[in-house]
XYZ file of C-alpha atoms in Angstrom:
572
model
C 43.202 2.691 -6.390
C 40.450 1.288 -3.824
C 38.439 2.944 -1.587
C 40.064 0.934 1.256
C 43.868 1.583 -0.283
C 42.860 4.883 0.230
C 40.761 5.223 3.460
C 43.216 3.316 6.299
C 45.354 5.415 7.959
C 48.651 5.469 9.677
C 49.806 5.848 13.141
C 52.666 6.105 16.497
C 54.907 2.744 16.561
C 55.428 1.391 19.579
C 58.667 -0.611 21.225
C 58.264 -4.331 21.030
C 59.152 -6.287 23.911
C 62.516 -7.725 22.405
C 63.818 -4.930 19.829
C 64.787 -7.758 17.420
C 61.409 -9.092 16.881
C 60.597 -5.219 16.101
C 63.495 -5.081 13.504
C 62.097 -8.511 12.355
C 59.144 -6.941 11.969
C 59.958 -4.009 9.843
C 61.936 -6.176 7.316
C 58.515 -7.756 6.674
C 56.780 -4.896 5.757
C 59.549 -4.376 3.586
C 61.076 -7.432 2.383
C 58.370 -10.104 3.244
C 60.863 -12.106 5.581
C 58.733 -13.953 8.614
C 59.515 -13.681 12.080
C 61.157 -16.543 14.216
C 58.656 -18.546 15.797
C 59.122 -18.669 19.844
C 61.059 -21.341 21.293
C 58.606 -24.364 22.377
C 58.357 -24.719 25.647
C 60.639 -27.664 27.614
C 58.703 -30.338 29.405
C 58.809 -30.922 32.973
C 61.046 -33.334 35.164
C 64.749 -33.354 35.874
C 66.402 -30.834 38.737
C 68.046 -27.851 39.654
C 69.614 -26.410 36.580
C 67.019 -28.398 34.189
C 64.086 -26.264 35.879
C 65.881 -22.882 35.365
C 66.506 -23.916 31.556
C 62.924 -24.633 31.193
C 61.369 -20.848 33.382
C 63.754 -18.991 30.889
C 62.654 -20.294 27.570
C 58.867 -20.120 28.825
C 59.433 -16.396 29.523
C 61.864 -15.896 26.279
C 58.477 -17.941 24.374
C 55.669 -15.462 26.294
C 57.485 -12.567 25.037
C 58.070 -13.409 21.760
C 53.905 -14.181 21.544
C 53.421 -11.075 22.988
C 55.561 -9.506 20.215
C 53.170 -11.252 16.974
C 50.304 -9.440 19.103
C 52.143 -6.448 19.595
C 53.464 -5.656 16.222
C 50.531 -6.702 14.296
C 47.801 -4.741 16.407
C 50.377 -1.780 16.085
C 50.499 -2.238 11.882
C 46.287 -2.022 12.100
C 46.278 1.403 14.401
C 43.611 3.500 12.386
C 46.631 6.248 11.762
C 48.857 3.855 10.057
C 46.960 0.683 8.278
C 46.958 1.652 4.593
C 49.413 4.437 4.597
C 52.520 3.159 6.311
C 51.574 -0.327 6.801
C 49.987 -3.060 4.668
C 46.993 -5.441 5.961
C 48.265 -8.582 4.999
C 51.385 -8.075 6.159
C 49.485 -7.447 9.753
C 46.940 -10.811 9.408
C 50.332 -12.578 8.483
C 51.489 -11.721 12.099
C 48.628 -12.785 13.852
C 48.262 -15.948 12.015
C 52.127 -16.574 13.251
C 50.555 -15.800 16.694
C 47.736 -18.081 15.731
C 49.635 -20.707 14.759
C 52.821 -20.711 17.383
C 50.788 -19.255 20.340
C 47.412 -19.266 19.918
C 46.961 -23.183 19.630
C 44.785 -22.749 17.284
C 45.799 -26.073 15.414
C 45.796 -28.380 18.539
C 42.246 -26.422 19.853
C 40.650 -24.822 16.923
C 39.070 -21.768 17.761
C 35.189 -23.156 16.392
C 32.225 -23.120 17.259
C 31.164 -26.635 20.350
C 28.765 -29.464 19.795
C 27.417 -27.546 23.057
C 26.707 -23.846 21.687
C 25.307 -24.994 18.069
C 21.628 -25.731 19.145
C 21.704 -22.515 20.824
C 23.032 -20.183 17.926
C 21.733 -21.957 14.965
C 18.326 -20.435 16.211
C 19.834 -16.937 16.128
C 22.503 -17.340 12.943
C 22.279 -17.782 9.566
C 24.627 -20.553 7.650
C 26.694 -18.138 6.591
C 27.532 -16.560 10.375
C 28.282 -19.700 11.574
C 30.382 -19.908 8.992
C 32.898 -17.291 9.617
C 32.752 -17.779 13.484
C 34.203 -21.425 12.485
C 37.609 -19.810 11.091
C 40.520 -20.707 12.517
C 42.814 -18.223 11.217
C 42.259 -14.474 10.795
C 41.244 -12.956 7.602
C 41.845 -9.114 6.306
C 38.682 -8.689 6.992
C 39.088 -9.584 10.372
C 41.987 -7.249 9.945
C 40.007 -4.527 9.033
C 37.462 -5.156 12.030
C 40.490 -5.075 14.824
C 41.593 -1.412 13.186
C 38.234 -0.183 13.389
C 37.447 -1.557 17.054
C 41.162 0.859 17.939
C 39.065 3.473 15.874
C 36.184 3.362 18.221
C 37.797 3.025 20.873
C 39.062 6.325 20.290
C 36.090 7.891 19.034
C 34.238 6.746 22.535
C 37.222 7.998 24.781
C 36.673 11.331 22.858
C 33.558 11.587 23.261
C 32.915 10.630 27.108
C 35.480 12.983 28.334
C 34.441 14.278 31.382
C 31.036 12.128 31.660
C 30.230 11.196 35.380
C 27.920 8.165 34.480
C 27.239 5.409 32.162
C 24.476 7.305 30.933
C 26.090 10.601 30.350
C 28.771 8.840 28.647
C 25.769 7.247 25.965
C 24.350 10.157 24.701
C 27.622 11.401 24.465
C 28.917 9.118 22.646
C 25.551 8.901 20.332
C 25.973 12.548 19.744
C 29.643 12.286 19.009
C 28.493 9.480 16.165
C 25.931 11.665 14.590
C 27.593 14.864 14.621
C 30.567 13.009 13.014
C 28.327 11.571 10.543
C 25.571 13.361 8.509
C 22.417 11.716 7.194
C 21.671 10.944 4.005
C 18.386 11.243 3.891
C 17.147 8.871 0.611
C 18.266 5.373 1.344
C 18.124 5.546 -2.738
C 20.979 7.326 -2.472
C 22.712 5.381 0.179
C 26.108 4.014 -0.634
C 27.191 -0.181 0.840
C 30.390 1.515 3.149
C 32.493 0.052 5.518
C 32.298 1.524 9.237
C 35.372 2.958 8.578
C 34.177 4.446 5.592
C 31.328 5.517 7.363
C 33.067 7.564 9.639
C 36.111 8.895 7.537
C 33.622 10.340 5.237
C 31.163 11.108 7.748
C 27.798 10.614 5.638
C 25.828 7.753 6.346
C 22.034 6.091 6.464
C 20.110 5.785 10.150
C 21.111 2.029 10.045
C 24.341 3.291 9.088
C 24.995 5.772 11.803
C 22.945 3.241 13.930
C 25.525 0.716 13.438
C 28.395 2.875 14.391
C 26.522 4.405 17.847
C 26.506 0.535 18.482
C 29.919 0.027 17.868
C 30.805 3.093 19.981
C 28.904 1.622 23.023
C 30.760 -2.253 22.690
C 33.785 0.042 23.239
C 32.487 0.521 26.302
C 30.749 -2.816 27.034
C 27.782 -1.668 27.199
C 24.955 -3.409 24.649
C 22.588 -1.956 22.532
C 20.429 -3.296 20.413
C 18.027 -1.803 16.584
C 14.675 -1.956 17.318
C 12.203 -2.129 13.531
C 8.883 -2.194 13.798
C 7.407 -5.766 12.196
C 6.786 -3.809 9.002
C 9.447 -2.180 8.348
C 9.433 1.770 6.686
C 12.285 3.815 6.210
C 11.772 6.341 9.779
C 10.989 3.460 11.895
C 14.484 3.104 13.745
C 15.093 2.938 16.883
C 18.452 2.260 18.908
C 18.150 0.252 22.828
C 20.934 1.061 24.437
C 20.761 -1.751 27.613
C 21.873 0.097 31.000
C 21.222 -2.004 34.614
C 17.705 -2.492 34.231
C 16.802 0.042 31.641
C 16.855 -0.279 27.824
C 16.993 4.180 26.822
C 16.077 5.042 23.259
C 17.708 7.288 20.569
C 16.717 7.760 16.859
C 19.121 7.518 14.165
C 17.460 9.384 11.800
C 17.307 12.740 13.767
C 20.463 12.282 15.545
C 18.052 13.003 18.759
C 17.303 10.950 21.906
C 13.790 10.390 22.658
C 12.667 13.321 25.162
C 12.532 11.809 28.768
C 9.583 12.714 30.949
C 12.303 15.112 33.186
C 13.966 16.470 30.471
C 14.178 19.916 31.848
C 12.162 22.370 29.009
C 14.743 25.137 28.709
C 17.778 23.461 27.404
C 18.343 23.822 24.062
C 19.417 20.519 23.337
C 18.029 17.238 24.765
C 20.508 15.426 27.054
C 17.982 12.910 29.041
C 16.312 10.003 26.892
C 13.563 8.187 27.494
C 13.268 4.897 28.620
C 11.594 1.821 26.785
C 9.515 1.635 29.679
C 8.983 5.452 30.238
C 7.452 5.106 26.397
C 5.395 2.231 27.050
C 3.687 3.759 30.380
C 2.752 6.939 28.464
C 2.483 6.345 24.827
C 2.114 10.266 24.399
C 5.937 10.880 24.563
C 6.521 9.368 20.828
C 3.618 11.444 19.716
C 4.842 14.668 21.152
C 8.368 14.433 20.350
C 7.465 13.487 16.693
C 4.102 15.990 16.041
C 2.253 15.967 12.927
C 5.187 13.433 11.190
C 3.862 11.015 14.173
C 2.319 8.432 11.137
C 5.815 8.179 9.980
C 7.455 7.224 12.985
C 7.784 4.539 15.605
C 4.578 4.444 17.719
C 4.912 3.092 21.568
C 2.452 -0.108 20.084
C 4.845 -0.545 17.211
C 7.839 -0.643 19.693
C 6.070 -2.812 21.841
C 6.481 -5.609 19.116
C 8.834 -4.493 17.575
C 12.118 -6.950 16.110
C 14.974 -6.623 18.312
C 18.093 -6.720 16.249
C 21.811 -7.194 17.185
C 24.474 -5.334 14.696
C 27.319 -6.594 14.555
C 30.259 -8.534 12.473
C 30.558 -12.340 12.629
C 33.956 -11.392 13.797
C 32.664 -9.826 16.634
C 30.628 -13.460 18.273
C 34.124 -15.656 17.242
C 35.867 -17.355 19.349
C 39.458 -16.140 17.439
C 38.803 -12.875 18.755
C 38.038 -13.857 22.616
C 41.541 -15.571 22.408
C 42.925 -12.700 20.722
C 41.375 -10.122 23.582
C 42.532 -12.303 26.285
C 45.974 -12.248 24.887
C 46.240 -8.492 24.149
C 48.239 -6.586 26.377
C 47.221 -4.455 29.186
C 47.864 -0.974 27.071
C 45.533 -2.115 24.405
C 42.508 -1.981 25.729
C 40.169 -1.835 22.943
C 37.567 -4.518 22.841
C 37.261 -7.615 19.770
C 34.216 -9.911 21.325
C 31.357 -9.746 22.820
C 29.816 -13.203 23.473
C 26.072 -14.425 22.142
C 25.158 -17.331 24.105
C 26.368 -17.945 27.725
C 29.907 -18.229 29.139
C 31.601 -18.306 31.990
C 28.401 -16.935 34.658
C 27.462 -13.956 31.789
C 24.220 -14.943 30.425
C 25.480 -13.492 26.482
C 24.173 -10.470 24.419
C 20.932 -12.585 23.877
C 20.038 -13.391 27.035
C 21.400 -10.316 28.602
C 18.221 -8.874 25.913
C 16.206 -11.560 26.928
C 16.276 -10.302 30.553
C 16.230 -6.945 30.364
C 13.346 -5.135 32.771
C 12.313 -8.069 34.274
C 11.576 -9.976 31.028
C 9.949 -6.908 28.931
C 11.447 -8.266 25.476
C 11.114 -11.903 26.131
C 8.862 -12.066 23.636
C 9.916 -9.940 21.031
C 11.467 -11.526 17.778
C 15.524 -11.487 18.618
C 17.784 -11.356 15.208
C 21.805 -11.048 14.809
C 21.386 -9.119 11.824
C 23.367 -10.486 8.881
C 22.938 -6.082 7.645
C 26.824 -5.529 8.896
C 28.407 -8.297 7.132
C 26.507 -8.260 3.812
C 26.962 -3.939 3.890
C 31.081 -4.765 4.135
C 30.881 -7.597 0.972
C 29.035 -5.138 -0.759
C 31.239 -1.965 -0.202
C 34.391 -4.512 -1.380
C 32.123 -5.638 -4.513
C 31.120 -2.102 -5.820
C 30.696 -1.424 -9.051
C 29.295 0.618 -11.687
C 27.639 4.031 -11.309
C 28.375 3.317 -7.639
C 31.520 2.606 -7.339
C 32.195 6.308 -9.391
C 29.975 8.494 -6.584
C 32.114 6.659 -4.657
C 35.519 7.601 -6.154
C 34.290 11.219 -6.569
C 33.392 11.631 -2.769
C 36.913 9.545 -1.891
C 38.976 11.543 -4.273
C 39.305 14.868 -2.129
C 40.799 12.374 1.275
C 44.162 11.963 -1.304
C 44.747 15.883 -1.365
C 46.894 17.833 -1.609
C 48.959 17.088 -4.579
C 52.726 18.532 -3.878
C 54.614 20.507 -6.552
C 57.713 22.410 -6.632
C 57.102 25.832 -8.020
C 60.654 26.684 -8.548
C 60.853 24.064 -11.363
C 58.410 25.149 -13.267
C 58.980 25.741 -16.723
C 57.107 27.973 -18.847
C 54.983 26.712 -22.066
C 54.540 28.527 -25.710
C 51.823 29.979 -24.148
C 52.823 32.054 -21.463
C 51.588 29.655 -19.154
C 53.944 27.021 -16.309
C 53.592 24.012 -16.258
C 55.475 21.804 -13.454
C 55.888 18.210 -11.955
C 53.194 17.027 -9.659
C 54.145 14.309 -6.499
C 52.058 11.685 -5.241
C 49.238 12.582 -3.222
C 49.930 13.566 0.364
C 46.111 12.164 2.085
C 46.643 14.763 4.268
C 42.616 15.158 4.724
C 42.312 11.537 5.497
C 45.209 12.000 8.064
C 43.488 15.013 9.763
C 39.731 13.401 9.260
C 41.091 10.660 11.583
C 42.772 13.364 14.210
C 39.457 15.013 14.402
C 37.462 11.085 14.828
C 40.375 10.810 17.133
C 39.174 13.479 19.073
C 42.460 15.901 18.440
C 39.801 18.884 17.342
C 42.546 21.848 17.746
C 45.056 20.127 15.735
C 42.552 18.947 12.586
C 40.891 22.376 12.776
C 44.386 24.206 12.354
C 45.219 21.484 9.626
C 41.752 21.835 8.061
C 42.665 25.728 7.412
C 45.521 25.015 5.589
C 43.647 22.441 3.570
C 41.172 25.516 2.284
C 44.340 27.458 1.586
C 45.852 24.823 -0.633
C 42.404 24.625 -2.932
C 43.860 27.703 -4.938
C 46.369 27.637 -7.762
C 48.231 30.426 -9.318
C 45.544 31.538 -12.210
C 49.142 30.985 -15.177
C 49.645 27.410 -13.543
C 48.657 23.897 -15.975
C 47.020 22.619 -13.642
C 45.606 18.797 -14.390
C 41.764 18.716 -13.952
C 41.377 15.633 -11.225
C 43.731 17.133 -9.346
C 42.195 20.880 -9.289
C 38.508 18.890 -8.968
C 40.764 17.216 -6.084
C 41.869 20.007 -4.028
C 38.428 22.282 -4.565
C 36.774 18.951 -3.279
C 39.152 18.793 -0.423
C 38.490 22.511 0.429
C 34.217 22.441 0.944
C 35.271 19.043 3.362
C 37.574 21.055 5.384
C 35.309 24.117 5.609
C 32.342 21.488 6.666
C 34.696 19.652 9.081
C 35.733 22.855 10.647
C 32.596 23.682 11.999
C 32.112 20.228 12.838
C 34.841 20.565 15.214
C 34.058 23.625 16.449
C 30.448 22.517 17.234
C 31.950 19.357 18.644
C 34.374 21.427 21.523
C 30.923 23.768 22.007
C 32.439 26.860 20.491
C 28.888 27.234 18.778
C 29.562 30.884 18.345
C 32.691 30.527 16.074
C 30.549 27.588 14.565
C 27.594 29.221 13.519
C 30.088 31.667 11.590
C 31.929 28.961 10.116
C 28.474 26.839 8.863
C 27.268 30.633 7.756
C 30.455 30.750 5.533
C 29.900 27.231 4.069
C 26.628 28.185 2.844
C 27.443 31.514 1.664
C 29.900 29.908 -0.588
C 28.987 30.416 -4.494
C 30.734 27.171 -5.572
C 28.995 24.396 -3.387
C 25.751 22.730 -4.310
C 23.497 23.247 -1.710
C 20.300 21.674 -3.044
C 18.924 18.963 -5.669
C 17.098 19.495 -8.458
C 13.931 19.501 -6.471
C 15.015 22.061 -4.358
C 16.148 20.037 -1.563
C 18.972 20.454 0.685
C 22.008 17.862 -0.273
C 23.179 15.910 3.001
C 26.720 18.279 4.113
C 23.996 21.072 3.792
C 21.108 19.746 5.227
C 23.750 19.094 8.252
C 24.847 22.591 8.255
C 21.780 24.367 8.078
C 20.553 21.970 11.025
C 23.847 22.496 13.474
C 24.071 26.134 12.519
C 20.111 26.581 14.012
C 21.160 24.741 17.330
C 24.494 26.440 17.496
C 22.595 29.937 16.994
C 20.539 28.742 19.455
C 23.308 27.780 22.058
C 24.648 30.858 21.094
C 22.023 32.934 22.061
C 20.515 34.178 18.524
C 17.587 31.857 18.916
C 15.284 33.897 16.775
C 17.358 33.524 13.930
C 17.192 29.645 15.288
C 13.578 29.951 15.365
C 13.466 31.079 11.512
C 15.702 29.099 10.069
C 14.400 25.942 10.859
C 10.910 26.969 10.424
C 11.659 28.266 7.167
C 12.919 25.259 5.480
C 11.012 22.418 7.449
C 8.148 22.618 4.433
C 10.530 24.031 1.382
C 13.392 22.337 1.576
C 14.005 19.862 4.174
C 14.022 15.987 3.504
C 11.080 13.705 4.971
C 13.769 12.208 7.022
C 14.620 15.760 8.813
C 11.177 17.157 9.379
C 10.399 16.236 12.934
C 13.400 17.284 14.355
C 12.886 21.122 12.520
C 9.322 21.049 13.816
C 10.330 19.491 17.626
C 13.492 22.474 17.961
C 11.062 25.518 16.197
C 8.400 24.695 18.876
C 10.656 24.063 21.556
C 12.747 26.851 21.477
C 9.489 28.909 20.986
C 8.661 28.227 24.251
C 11.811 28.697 25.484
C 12.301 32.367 23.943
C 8.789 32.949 25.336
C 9.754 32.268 28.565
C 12.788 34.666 28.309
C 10.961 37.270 27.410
């Protein structure tokens, strides 16, 4: 079974507009049949009754359109695609749509003669390439469920937010505390976004690329800033507000400091501004300290490579008609444009005149990263592809079995039949992504109940490796979610508990901490320190930064131990 067979989720069904089409529409997930295409429209002329004939099929036509949309975008909701509904059934419907509504044949959806000169200088072959389809493709399928998946994720995570730039750090904050580091890109793994986030382990260019994602939800652009020689720290995220472009690193899952970030919070809520760095180059050198050589420097940044993330989906004109034909309750978002249209000067331009001009001349790239990282993840192989079906493998439990049929063996012990696995983790992973924290935490619990057989049951090795698996992700999810809802108390306990646990690996063979414990050693210090136990904040952090915390890591231990420092100091 693949990865993606086993990581796309199922969800709520909706009414159609006409309940036959939604009938229809079952019978193909089921039987293959195809909907009827809409009546075509009758041409003008003629009177009286001939006019009437012709209004009623146009509105019997729009409704049936609205019904390819409808259904389809419903069979690619992150809860459902992959679990109770199939992806090609869902492209299927949309290249119906395409085809008997979308006019794509009689105005392909393609790039002009009139945009080419512009993108070619920004695209690569290959881009252009899929922007030039004129029907959808599963992977286009896959890149509608996951903009309803961020969509989600966002609306979770802004809850409450006052302004656009509350609402971004939320939302970056939401995206790294969802998704851990992994620290060694020689470790990384090529994953999906979807992947990303189910899992919730990723690269800084990974959980860059999600943050970015996150913020299209909300329309906002943002942009990966790499230095001109690249090194593995050097990442920066833009995110483009009014006049402003504020910075966040991916690595540490931290904003950049902001000149009035107050100095007794525990936790830093006001970023810096591109400018802000480049006025007072000090602020990169204080926030990173003695790890300073290893990071982005305000000169560096200055020149740095300004890079748009992003699928080729994303620029295509398939998915502007498809967004301007989606119904006013689905309001996730498929395009964002590069080049001008329609009085909005494009994601390049909008770059281009940021502050007044202060990346004009800065080398702009739509990275070809996001579409090359989802051929990979569908091409693994090897030793790869097995990490990968190890860290998948716990999503599929639990494993049902009837005790009450079990039948005892010659020796003493039962053995019984086992049903097909439930994916009851993925199905709460994507609650909790979905922002339903109460609900996945409750569900999580039961999970850790379920990791323990009866010591005279058979029980088949993949599926105890299975459910122990599934266990240490629910106990690492739960204080995810608690940390999440700001219960930092309750999560301190429940990271305390993770570590304390005599079966998990916390550390490599070099004595490092291994990326689920890295995270919980690092959210446990902030949540003691939220909580009030910031000595034991203090010391934990300052402990490990030097004997077992990853390069990667480092300045945010140092930048928290000295901060709350002063903070404790103050208190005193």
């Amino acid at each position: 079974m693949t990865l993606t067979a086993l990581l796309r989720p199922f969800s709520r069904n909706r009414q159609s507009v006409l309940p036959g089409v939604c009938l229809c529409c079952l019978l193909i997930c089921l039987s293959g049949c195809k909907p009827p295409k809409p009546a075509k429209k009758a041409g003008a002329g003629g009177k009286g009754g001939t006019t009437t004939a012709t209004t009623s099929v146009t509105q019997k036509g729009d409704s049936e359109c609205l019904s390819y949309i409808d259904n389809s975008i419903n069979m690619m909701q992150p809860k459902r695609l992959g679990i109770s509904s199939g992806l090609k059934p869902a492209v299927s419907l949309l290249n119906e749509w395409a085809e008997s509504c979308g006019n794509f044949d009689a105005k392909p959806p393609t790039v002009t003669d009139s945009q080419k000169p512009f993108l070619q200088k920004y695209l690569s072959e290959a881009q252009l390439a899929k922007m030039d389809l004129t029907r959808f493709t599963e992977i286009d399928g896959n890149f509608i469920r996951d903009s309803q998946l961020f969509n989600g994720m966002v609306s979770a995570a802004i809850e409450g937010k006052k302004n656009d730039l509350e609402r971004t750090t939320a939302a970056f904050y939401y995206t790294v505390n969802n998704i851990d580091l992994v620290p060694e890109e020689k470790n990384a793994l090529p994953l999906s976004p979807y992947e990303i986030c189910v899992i919730g382990s990723g690269t800084a260019q990974q959980r860059a690329w999600i943050f970015i994602d996150l913020m299209r939800q909300l329309r906002i652009d943002a942009v990966l800033f790499r230095p001109a020689k690249p090194a593995p720290f050097k990442l920066l995220v833009g995110v483009l507000l009014e006049d402003k472009i504020y910075l966040y690193d991916p690595v540490l899952g931290l904003p950049i400091p902001a000149p009035a970030q107050p100095a007794d919070t525990i936790q830093i809520q006001m970023p810096a501004t591109f400018a802000e760095v480049q006025q007072d180059p000090d602020l990169l050198k204080k926030f990173y300290g003695k790890y300073t050589d290893s990071r982005f420097s305000a000169e560096e940044l200055k020149t740095a490579q300004v890079e748009i993330l992003g699928r080729s989906s994303e620029w295509s004109t398939r998915m502007r008609r498809l967004e301007d034909s989606l119904s006013r309750k689905q309001t996730f978002v498929l395009y964002r444009n590069l080049d001008p249209l329609e009085g909005d000067p494009g994601f390049i331009g909008h770059i281009q005149s940021i502050g007044k001009g202060m990346l004009k001349d800065n080398k702009i790239v739509v990275s070809e990263y996001p579409d090359n990282e989802i051929n990979a993840s569908e091409a693994i192989s090897g030793e790869q592809a097995k990490t990968l079906s190890l860290i998948k493998l716990p999503f599929r439990a639990p494993v049902p079995y009837d005790a009450k049929q079990a039948v005892e063996n010659a020796q003493g012990f039962f053995e019984v039949k086992w049903g097909a696995p439930t994916k009851k983790l993925l199905k709460t992973r994507l609650s909790q992504l979905l922002g339903e924290q109460q609900a996945a935490i409750k569900s999580y619990v039961s999970t850790r109940l379920e990791e323990r057989f009866p010591a005279d049951l058979v029980v088949p090795p993949e599926i105890r490796q299975m459910h122990v698996l599934a266990g240490q992700n629910a106990a690492y999810f739960i204080g995810i979610g608690q940390f999440i809802q700001e219960e930092y108390a309750v999560a301190a306990q429940s990271f305390d508990s993770f570590l304390r646990h005599r079966f998990y690996i916390h550390r490599d063979s070099q004595g490092k901490w291994l990326g689920r414990s890295l995270s919980v050693l690092y959210h446990m210090a902030i949540a003691d320190a939220e909580s009030g136990k910031i000595n034991s904040a203090i010391f934990s952090l300052s402990e490990n930064e030097n004997k077992g915390c990853p390069d990667a890591m480092r300045p945010a231990f140092a930048f928290f131990s000295e901060r709350w420092k002063i903070i404790r100091d103050k208190n005193k």
